[in-house]
Every structure is written in structure tokens, then in C-alpha cells.
CSV table of C-alpha atoms and ligand atoms in Angstrom, one decimal:
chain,number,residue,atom,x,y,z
A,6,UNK,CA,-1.7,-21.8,8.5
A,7,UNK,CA,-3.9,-22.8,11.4
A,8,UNK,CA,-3.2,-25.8,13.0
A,9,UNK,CA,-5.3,-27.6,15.3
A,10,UNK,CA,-2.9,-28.5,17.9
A,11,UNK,CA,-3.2,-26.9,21.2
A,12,UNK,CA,-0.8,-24.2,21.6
A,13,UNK,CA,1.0,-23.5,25.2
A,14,UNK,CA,0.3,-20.1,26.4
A,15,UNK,CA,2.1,-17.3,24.7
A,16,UNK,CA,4.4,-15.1,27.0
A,17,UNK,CA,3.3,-11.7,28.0
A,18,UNK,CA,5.4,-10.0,25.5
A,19,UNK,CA,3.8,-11.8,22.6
A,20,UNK,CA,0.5,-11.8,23.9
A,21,UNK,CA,0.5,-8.4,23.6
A,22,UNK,CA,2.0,-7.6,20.0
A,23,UNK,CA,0.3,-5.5,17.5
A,24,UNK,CA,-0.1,-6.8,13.7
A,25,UNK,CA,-0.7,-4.6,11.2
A,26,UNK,CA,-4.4,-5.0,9.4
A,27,UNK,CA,-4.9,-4.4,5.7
A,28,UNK,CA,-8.8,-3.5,3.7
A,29,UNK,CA,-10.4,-6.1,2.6
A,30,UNK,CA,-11.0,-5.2,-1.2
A,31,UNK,CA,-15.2,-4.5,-1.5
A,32,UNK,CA,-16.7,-6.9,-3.3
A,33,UNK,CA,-17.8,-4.5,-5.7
A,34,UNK,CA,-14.0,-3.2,-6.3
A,35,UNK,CA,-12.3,-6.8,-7.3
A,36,UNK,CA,-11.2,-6.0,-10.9
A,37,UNK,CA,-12.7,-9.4,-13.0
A,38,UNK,CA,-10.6,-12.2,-13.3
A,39,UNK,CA,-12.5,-13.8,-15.8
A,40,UNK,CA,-13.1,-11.4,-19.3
A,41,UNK,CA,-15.1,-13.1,-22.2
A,42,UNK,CA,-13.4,-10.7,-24.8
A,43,UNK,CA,-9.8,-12.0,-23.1
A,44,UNK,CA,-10.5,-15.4,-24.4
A,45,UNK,CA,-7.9,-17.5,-22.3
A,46,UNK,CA,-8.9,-16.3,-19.1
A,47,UNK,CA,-11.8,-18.6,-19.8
A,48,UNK,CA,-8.9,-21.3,-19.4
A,49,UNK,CA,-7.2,-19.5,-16.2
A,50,UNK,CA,-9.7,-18.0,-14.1
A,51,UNK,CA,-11.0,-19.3,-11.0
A,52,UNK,CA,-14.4,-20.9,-11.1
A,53,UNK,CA,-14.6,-21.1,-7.6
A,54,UNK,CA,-15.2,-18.1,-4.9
A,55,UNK,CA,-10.7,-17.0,-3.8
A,56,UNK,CA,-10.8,-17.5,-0.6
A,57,UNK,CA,-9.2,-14.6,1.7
A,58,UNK,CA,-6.1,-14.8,3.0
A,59,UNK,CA,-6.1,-15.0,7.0
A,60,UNK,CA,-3.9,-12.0,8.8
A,61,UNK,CA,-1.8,-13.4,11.1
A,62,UNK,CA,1.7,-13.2,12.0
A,63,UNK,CA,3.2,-15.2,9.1
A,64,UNK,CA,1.1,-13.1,6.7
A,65,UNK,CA,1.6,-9.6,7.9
A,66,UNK,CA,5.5,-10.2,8.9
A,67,UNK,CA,6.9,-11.8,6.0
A,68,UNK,CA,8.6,-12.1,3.2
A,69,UNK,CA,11.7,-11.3,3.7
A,70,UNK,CA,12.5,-10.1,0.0
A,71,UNK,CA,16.6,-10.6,0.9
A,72,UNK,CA,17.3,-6.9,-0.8
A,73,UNK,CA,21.0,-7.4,-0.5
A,74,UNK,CA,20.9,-9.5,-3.2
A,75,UNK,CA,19.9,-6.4,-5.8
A,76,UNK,CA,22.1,-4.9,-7.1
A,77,UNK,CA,22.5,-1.1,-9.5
A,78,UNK,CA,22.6,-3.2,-12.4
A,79,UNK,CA,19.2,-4.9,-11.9
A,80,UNK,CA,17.7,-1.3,-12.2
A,81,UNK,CA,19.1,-0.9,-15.5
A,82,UNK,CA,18.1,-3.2,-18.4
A,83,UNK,CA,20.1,-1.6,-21.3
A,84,UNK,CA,22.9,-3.4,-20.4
A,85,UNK,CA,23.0,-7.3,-20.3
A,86,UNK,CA,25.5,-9.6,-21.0
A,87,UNK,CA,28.1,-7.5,-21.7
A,88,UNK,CA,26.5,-4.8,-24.3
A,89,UNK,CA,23.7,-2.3,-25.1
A,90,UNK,CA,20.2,-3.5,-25.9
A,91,UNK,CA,18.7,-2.2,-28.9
A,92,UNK,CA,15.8,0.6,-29.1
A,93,UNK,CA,14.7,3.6,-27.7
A,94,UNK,CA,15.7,3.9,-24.4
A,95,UNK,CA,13.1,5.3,-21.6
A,96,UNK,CA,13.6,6.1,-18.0
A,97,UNK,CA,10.6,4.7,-15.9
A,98,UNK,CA,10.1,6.1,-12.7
A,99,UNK,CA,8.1,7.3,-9.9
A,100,UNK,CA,6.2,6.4,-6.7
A,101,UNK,CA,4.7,3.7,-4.7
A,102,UNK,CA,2.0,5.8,-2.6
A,103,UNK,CA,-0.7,4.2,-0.6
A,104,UNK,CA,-4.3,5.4,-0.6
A,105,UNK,CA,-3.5,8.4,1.8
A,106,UNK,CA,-0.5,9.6,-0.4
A,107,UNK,CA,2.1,8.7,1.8
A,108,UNK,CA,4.9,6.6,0.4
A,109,UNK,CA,5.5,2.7,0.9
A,110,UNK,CA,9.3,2.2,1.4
A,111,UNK,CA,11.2,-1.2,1.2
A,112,UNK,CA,8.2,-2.0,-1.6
A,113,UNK,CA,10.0,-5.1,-3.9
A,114,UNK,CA,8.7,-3.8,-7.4
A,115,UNK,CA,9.6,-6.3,-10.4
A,116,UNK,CA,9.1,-5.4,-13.9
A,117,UNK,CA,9.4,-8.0,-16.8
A,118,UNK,CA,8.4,-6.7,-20.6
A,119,UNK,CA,9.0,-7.8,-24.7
A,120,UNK,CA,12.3,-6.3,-26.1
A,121,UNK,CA,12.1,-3.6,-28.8
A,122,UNK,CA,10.9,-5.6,-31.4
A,123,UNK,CA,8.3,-7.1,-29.0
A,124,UNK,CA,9.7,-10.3,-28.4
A,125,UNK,CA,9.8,-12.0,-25.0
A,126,UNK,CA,12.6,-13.9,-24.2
A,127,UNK,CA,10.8,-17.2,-24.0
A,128,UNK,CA,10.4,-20.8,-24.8
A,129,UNK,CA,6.9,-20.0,-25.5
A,130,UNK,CA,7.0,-16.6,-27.8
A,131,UNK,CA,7.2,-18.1,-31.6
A,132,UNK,CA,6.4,-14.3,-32.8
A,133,UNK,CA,9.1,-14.1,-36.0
A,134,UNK,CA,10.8,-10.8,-34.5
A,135,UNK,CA,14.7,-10.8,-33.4
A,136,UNK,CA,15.6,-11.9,-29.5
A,137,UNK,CA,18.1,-9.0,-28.9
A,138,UNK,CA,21.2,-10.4,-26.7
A,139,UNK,CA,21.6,-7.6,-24.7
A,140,UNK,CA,18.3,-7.5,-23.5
A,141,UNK,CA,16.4,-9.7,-21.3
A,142,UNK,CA,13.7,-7.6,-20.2
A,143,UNK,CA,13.7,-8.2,-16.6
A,144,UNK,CA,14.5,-5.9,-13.5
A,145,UNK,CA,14.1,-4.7,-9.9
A,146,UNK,CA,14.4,-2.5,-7.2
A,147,UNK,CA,12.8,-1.7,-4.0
A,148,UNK,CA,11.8,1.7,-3.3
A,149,UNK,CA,13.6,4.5,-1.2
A,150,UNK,CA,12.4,5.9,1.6
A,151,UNK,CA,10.4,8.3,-0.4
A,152,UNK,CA,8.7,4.9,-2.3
A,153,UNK,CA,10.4,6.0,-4.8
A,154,UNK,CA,12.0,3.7,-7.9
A,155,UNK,CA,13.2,3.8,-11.4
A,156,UNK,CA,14.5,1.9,-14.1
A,157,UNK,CA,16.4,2.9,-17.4
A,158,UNK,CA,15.1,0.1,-19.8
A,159,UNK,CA,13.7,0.1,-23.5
A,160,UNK,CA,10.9,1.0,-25.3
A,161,UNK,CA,8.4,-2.1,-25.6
A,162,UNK,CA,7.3,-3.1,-29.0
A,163,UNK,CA,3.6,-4.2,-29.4
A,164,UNK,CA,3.3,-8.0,-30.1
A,165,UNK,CA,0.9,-10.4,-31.7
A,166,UNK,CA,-1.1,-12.8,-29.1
A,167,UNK,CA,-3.5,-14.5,-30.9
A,168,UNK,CA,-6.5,-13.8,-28.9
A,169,UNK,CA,-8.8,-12.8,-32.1
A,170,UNK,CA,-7.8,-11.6,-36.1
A,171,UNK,CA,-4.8,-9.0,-35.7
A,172,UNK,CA,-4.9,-8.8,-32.3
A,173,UNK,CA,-1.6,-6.5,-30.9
A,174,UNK,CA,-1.0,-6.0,-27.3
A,175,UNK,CA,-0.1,-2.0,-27.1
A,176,UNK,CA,3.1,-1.6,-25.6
A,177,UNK,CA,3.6,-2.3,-22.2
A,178,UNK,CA,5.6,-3.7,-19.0
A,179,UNK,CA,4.4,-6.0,-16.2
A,180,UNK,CA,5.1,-5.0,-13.1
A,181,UNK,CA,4.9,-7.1,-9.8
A,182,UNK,CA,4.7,-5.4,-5.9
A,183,UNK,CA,5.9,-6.8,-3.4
A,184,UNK,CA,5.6,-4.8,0.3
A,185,UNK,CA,6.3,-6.0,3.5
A,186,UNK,CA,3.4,-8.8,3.8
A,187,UNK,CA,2.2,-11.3,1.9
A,188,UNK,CA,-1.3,-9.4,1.3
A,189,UNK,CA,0.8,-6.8,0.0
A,190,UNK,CA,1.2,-8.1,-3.6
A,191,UNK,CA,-0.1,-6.5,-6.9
A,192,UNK,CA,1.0,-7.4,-10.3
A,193,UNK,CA,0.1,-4.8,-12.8
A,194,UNK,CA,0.6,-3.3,-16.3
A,195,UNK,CA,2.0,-0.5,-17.4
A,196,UNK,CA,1.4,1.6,-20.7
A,197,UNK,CA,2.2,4.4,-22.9
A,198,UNK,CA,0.5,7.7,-23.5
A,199,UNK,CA,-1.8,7.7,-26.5
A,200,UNK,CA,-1.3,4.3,-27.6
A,201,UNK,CA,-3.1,3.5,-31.2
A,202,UNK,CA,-3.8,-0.2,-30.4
A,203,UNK,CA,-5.5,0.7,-27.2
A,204,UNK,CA,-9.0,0.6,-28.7
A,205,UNK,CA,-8.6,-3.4,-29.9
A,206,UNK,CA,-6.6,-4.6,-26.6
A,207,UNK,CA,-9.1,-6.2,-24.5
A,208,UNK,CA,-6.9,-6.8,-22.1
A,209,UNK,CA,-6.3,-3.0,-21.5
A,210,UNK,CA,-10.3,-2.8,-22.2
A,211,UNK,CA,-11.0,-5.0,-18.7
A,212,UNK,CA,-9.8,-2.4,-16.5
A,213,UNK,CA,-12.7,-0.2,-15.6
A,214,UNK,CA,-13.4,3.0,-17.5
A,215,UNK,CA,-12.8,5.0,-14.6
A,216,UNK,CA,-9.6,3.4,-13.9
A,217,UNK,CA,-8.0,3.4,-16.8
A,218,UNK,CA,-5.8,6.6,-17.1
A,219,UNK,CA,-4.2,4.9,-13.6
A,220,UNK,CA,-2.6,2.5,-16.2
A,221,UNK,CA,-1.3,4.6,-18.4
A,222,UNK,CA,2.4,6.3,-17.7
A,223,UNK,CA,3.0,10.3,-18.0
A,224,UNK,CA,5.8,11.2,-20.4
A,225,UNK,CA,8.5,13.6,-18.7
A,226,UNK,CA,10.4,16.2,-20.6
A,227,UNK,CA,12.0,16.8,-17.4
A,228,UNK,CA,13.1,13.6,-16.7
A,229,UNK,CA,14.3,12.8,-19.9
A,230,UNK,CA,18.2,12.8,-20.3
A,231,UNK,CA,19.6,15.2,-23.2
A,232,UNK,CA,21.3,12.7,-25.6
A,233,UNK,CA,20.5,9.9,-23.8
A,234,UNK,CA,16.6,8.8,-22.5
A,235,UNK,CA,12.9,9.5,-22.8
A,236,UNK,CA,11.2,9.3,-19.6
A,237,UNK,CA,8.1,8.4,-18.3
A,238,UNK,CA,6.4,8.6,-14.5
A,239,UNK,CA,4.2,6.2,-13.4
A,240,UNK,CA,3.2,6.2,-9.8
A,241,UNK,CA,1.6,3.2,-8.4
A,242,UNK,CA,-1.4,3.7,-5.5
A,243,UNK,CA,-1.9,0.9,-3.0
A,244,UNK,CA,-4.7,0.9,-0.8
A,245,UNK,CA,-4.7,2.0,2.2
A,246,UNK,CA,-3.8,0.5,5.0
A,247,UNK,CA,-6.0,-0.3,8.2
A,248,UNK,CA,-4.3,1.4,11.4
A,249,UNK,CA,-6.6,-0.5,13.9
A,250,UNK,CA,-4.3,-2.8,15.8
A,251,UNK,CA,-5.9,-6.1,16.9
A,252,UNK,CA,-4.9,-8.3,19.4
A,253,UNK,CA,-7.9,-11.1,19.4
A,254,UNK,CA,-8.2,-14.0,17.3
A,255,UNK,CA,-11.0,-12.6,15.1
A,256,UNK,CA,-9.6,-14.9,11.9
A,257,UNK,CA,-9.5,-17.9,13.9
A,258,UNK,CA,-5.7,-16.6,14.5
A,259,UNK,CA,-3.5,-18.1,16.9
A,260,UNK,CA,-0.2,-16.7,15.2
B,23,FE2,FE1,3.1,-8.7,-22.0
């Protein structure tokens, strides 16, 4: 963050580096964060106007994710603790574009999602269904050089969550992004085609009409493995990114 202490002047070769810019999401565009039919957001959501995050160098450069640590295993979430998770296995795969279609690379995607019964592996899930040993629902990989990533995991089970009488969340898995700057971050849900519990979710109800085939995953025939998977694609669009350079201190930026 800005500081107010003078700073000595910068060398020539740092005066004149280029930072990256990102949009500014439109006012308009900002998906809700507070939803009356999504009761605890009333608990969660800000009540204050989020403040923008400044652009400068520690923004736009970091973080660095440390991607030597990930390994092939952390891709596949059948496998855990020395077995095979119960279910339906499914591969899920596909692309990290931005708003122009070209791919993100190096993009840190996280997923985290109930078990096949459609239990978390929590403190805080009491819902009466079996924790399977072999599964603890959570993976990553960064994307390829094409943006692309996949996982081989299990098929979600819906799950009770209290927010009004027989209220199921349809299936789906959490996914975090993580590019190359701190602005880059989305965290996101993903679901399955032609989901019965769709109409009650009002969780899956907050994202805009227009938007909300995005959300929903493709099932492959191609993809899926004889004897082995069911796959589904699910590409993920960013927005674009700003090409104009800046080299002033329009943000009150002093790197
Ligand atoms: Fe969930």
C-alpha cells in the first residue's frame, strides 16, 4: 500500500516500466453480493461501498502461486489416502479464456466440492450422509499454455443447507482463479446440465438470467473414458484485459 514517506527517485530503468492495467468491472455488471432469497448473505455481505483495489506494482506483479509445489496427484481427487473414492467418477476440463478468447496460461484454478453423498469434509457439515476416506474433495492445477486444465474427480451429491424448508443445493463444485495479479481472482461455481433442484437454489437463482448457462458445465461423450469416466467441459471467461500501458501515478501510485 501507499505510504506517505518520501520516496528517493526511481532509476531510469524503473521509471520507465510498463504494468499491466485490468477493466474496472461497470457498476452495472457487479453480480450482488447481498441476495434476500440467500438468507445469510444478509449476515456476510458488505454494507459498505468495496473499495477498489489500487494497480500498482505489488498488485499487478504478484502472487507468486509457488506451482512447483503441485503436483499430478492434486489434479486427481479419486485417489486419497491410499484408495479410490466412491461415486461416479467425471472428468472436468476445459479452458481459462479471457474476454477476447485467447487463453490465460499459468492461471492457479482451485476446486473444492461435497463428496458423493454430498458431504463436505468439515467441522461444520452435521448433514447425516457418510465422509468417504478416500475423498477429500479438494484439488488444483494451473493451466497450460493453451489455459487449459482438468481434473478427474467425483460426482457431487446435492446437500441440505438450511436456507428455507427442503432447501438442496444442486450439485456443484467451487472453483477459485488465481492469475498472475492479485486483481486476477474469481471464485465461482460450477454445475451440471439439467439439474432438477435448479428451480429452488437461490443461490444458482442470483446469477443473472442471461448469465446463467455460463455456470452450467457441457457433458462430453468425447471426453468421457470407455470404462472409466463421464466428462464434462467447462470453460471459464475472464475479462478482458486493458493493453494501455501507464507509466503515471494516476492511482496515487508510487510503486
Ligand atoms: Fe458447496
Amino acid at each position: 500500500m501507499t505510504g506517505t514517506t518520501e520516496r528517493a527517485p526511481r532509476p531510469a530503468s524503473e521509471s520507465t516500466l510498463i504494468l499491466p492495467r485490468y477493466l474496472r468491472e461497470a457498476e452495472g455488471k457487479k453480480t450482488p453480493v447481498g441476495f434476500p432469497d440467500y438468507r445469510s448473505t444478509a449476515l456476510r455481505a458488505p454494507l459498505r461501498t468495496p473499495v477498489d483495489l489500487p494497480q500498482r506494482l505489488t498488485e499487478v506483479t504478484g502472487p507468486v502461486l509457488g506451482e512447483d509445489r503441485i503436483t499430478d496427484a492434486d489434479a486427481d481427487l479419486t485417489l486419497r489416502n491410499g484408495g479410490e473414492a466412491v461415486g461416479q467418477r467425471i472428468l472436468v476440463y476445459g479452458r481459462v479464456l479471457d474476454s477476447g478468447g485467447r487463453p490465460v496460461p499459468d492461471a492457479l484454478v482451485e476446486i473444492w466440492q461435497a463428496n458423493a453423498s454430498g458431504r463436505y469434509r468439515h467441522v461444520v457439515d452435521t448433514f447425516p450422509a457418510p465422509v468417504d476416506p478416500h475423498f477429500d474433495g479438494l484439488g488444483r492445477v494451473v493451466t497450460d499454455s493453451l489455459g487449459r486444465y482438468e481434473f478427474m474427480t467425483i460426482k457431487p451429491g446435492a446437500y441440505p443447507w438450511g436456507n428455507h424448508h427442503n432447501a438442496w443445493r444442486p450439485a456443484h463444485i467451487h472453483f477459485s482463479l488465481f492469475g498472475r495479479a492479485f486483481t486476477q481472482r474469481l471464485v465461482t461455481q460450477m454445475y451440471f446440465p439439467g439439474d432438477p433442484l435448479f428451480g429452488q437454489d437461490p443461490i444458482y437463482n442470483a446469477i443473472p438470467d442471461e448469465a446463467r448457462d455460463r455456470a452450467v458445465s457441457r457433458f462430453s461423450l468425447e471426453r468421457s473414458q470407455d470404462n472409466w469416466a463421464l466428462a464434462f467441459e467447462w470453460n471459464i471467461v475472464l475479462r478482458g484485459r486493458e493493453q494501455t500501458p501507464f507509466e503515471t501515478q494516476d492511482d496515487g501510485d508510487v510503486a
